[in-house]
Coordinates of C-alpha atoms in Angstrom, one line a residue:
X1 CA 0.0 0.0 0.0
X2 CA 0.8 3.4 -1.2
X3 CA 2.3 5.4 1.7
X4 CA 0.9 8.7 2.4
X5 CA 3.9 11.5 2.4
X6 CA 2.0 13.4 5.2
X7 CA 3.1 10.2 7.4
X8 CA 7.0 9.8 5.7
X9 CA 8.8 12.8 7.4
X10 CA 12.2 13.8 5.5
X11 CA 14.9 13.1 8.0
X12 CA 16.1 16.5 8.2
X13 CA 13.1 17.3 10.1
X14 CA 13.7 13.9 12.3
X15 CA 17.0 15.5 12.8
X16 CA 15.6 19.0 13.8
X17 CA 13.7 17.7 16.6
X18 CA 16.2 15.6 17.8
X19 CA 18.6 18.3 18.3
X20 CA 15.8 20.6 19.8
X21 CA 14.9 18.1 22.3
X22 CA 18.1 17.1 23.1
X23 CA 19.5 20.7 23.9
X24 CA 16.1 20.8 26.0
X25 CA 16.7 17.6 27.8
X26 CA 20.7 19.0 28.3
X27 CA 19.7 22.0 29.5
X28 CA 17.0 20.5 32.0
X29 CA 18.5 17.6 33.3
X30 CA 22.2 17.8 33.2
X31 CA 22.7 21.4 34.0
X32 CA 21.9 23.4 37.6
X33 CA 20.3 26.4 37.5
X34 CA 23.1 28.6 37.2
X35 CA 24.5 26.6 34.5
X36 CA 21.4 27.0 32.7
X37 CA 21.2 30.7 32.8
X38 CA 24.3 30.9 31.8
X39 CA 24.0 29.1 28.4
X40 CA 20.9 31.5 28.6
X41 CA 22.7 34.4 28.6
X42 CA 24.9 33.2 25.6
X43 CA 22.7 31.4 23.4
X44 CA 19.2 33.1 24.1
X45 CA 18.4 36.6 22.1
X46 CA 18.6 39.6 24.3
X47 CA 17.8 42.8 23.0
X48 CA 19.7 44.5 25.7
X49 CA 22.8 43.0 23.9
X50 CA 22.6 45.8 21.5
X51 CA 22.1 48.6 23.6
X52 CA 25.3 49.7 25.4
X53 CA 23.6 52.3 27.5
X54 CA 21.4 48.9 29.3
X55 CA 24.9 46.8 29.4
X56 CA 27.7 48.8 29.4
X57 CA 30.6 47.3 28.1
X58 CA 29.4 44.2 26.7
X59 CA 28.6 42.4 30.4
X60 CA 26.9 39.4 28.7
X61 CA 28.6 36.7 28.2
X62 CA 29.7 35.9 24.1
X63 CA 31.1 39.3 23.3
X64 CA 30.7 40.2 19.8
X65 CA 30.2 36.4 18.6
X66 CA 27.2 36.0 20.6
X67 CA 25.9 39.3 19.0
X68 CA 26.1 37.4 16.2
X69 CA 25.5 33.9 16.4
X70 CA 21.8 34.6 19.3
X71 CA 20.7 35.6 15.8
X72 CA 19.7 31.8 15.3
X73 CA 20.9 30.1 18.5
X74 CA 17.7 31.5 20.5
X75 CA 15.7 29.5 18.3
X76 CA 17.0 26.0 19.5
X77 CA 16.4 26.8 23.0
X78 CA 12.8 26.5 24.6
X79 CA 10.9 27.3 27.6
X80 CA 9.8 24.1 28.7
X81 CA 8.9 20.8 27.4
X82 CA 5.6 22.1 26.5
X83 CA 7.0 25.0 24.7
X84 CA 8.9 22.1 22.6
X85 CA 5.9 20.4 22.0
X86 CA 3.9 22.9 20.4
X87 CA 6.6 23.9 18.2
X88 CA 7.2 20.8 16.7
X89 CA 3.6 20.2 16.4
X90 CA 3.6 23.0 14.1
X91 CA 7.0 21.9 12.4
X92 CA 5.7 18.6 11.4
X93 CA 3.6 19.6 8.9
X94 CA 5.0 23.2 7.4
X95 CA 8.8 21.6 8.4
X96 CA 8.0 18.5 6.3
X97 CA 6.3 20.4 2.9
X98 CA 9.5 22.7 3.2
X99 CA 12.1 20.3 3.7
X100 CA 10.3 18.0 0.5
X101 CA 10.5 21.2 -1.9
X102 CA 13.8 22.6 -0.7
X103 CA 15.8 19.5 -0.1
X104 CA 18.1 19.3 3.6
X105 CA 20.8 22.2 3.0
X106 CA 18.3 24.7 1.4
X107 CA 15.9 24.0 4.4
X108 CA 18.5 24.5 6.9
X109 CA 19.5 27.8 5.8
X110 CA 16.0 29.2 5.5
X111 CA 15.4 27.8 8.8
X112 CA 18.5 30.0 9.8
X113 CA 17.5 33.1 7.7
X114 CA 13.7 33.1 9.0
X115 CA 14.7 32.7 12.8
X116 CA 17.5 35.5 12.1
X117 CA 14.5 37.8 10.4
X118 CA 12.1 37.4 13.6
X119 CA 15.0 38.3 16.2
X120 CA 15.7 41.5 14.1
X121 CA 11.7 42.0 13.8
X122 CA 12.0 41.4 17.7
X123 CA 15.2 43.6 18.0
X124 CA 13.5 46.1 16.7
X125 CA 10.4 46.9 18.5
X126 CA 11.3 45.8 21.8
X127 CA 15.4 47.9 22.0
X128 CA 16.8 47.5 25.3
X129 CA 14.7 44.7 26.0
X130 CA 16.7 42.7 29.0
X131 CA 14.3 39.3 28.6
X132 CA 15.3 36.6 26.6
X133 CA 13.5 35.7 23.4
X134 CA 13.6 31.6 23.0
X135 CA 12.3 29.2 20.7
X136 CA 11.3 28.0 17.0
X137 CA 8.2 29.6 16.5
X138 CA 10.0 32.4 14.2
X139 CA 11.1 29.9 11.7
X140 CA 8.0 28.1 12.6
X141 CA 6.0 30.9 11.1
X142 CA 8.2 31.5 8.3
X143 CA 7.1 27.7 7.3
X144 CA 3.3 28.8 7.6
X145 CA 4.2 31.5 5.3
X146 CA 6.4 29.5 2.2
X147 CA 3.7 26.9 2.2
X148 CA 1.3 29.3 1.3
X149 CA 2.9 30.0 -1.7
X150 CA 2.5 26.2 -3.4
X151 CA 0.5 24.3 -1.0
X152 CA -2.6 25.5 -2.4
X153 CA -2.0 24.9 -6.2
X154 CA -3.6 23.1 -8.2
X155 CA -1.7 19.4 -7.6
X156 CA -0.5 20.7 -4.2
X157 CA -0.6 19.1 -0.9
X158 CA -3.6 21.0 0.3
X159 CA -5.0 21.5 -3.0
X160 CA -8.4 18.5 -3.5
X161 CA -7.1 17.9 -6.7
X162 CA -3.5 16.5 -5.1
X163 CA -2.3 13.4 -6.4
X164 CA -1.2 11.8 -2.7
X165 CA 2.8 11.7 -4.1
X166 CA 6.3 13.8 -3.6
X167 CA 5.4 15.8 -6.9
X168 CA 2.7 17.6 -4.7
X169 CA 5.2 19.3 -2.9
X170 CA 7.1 20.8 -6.2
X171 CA 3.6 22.3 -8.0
X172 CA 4.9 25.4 -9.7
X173 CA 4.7 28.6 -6.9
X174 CA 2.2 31.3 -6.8
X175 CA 4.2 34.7 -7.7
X176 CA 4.9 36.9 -4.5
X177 CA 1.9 39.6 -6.3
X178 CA -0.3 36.7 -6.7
X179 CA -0.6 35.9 -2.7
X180 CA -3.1 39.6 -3.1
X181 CA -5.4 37.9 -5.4
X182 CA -5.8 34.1 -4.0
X183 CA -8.3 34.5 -1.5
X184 CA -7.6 30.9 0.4
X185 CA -3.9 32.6 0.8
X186 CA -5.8 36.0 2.2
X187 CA -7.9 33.9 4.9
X188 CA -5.5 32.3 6.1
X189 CA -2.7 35.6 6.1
X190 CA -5.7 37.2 7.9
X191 CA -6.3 34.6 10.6
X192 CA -2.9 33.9 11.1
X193 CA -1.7 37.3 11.6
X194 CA -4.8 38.0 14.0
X195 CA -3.9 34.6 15.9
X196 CA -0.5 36.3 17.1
X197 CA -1.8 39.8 17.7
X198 CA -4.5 38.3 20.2
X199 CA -2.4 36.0 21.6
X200 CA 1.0 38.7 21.9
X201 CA -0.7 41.7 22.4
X202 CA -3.6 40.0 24.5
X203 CA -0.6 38.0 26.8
X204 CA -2.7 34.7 26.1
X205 CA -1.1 31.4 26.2
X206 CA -0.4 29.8 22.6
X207 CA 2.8 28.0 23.6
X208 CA 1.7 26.5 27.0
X209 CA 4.0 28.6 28.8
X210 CA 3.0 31.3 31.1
X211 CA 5.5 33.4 29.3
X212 CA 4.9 36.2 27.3
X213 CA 4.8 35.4 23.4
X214 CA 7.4 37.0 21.2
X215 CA 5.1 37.9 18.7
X216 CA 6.8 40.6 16.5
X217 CA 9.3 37.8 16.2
X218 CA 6.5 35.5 14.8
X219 CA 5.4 38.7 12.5
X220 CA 9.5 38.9 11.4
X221 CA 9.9 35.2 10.6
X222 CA 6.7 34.8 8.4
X223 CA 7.3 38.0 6.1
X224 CA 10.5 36.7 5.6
X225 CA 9.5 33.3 5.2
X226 CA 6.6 34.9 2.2
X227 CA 8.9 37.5 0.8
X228 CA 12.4 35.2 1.1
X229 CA 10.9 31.9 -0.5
X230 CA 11.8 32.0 -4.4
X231 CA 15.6 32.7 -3.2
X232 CA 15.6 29.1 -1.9
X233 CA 12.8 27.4 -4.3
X234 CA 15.1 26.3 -7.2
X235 CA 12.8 24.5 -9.6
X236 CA 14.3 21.2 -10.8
X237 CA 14.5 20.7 -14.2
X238 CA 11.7 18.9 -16.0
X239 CA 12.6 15.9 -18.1
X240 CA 11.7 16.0 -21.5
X241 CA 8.1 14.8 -22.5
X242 CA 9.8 12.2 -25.5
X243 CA 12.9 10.4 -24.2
X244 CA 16.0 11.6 -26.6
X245 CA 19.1 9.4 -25.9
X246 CA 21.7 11.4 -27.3
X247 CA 20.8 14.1 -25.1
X248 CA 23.6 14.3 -22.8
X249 CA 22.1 17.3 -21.1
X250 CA 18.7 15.7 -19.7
X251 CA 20.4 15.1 -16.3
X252 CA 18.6 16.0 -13.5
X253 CA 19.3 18.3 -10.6

C-alpha cells in the first residue's frame, strides 16, 4: 500500500527535533540552575545586547560572537517541554512540505534566515529589551508562510485535486503579487496574523508557557519566510516529455 507523504517525514526534520529536544533535555536535566542561565545568557536573544547604554561594556557573556550567532541560537532553546511540543507540532507539517521542496541544506538555511528575520523583527520593536526571546516559532512561522505559496496549487498538498505523491510538494509557486489575489492565501494571512496579535498583544497562552509570546518575532519570521521563498525554491529541471538518448544534457538536478 501506497504510503501517504504526510506520514513519511524527511529526515532533516527527524533530525531538527532531535537536536531541539536534546538541547532541552541537556539544559533541564544535566545542567543546575546557574548553568542554565548561563547558556541563557549566551545562546538566548537579548535585545539589551545591543544597547550599550542597558549593558555597558558588553557584560553578557559571548562578546561580539554572541551578537552574532543569538541571531539563530535562541531559536534552538525552549521554555519548557511544553513549549517544545507545540513547536514541533507545528514543524511537522509546514517543516515536512518545506524540507520536501527545498531539499536538507536549502531547508537549513532558511530555517537559519527566517529565525535571524524574527529576532531583528523582535530587535527592533522591543530595543533595550533585557528578557530573553527563545524558541522555533520564528522559523515556525516563516514555514506557515512558504507553504502558502505552493500548497494551495492546483496538484499541491492542500490542493483536493493533489495526487497523494512527492510531486505535490514541487507544484509550480504562486508569484509573490499573486498571494493579493488568491483568497484561500488571504484567509489564512488574515487569521494567522490575528492569531498572534491576540495572543501577543492579549498575553494569552499559545505555547503553553506562562511566558509572554514574542510575537513581533512571529510577524518577522513569516514575512521573511513569504517574501524570502523563491531565493531558496530552485525548480528542478523537467525531463523531456519524449525520451531523446543522445541528449547528454537531460540530467537531472
Amino acid at each position: 500500500m501506497k504510503r501517504e507523504p504526510l506520514f513519511n517525514i524527511p529526515p532533516v526534520i527527524i533530525a531538527v527535533l532531535a537536536v531541539l529536544a536534546l538541547v532541552h533535555a541537556v539544559r533541564t536535566l544535566l545542567l543546575s540552575d546557574d548553568q542554565n542561565i548561563e547558556v541563557l545568557l549566551e545562546f538566548a536573544f537579548i535585545p539589551a545586547r545591543y544597547d550599550a547604554s542597558v549593558v555597558p561594556g558588553g557584560a553578557l557573556p559571548g562578546g561580539f560572537g554572541a551578537e552574532v550567532w543569538t541571531f539563530v541560537t535562541y531559536s534552538l532553546l525552549h521554555a519548557d517541554w511544553m513549549h517544545f511540543g507545540v513547536n514541533s507540532v507545528w514543524l511537522l507539517p509546514f517543516g515536512s512540505a518545506l524540507a520536501r521542496r527545498f531539499g536538507t541544506l536549502r531547508f537549513l538555511a532558511f530555517f537559519a534566515v527566517t529565525a535571524a528575520a524574527g529576532a531583528a523583527m523582535h530587535l527592533a520593536t522591543n530595543a533595550g529589551s533585557p528578557y530573553p526571546v527563545i524558541g522555533a516559532s520564528a522559523s515556525i512561522s516563516g514555514m506557515m508562510a512558504a507553504a502558502m505559496r505552493f500548497a494551495f496549487q492546483r496538484g499541491g498538498p492542500l490542493n483536493m485535486m493533489r495526487s497523494g505523491d512527492e510531486q505535490d510538494y514541487r507544484v509550480p509557486a504562486i508569484p509573490l503579487l499573486g498571494v493579493l489575489r488568491d483568497a484561500r492565501v488571504l484567509i489564512f494571512l488574515a487569521v494567522w496574523f490575528a492569531i498572534n496579535l491576540l495572543f501577543g498583544l492579549g498575553s494569552l497562552p499559545i505555547t503553553g508557557s506562562e511566558q509572554p509570546v514574542a510575537w513581533q518575532a512571529h510577524i518577522g519570521g513569516f514575512l521573511a519566510g513569504l517574501l524570502l521563498f523563491s531565493w531558496f525554491d530552485v525548480p528542478e529541471s523537467t525531463p523531456p516529455t519524449q525520451p531523446h538518448y543522445d541528449d547528454l544534457d537531460a540530467t537531472r538536478h
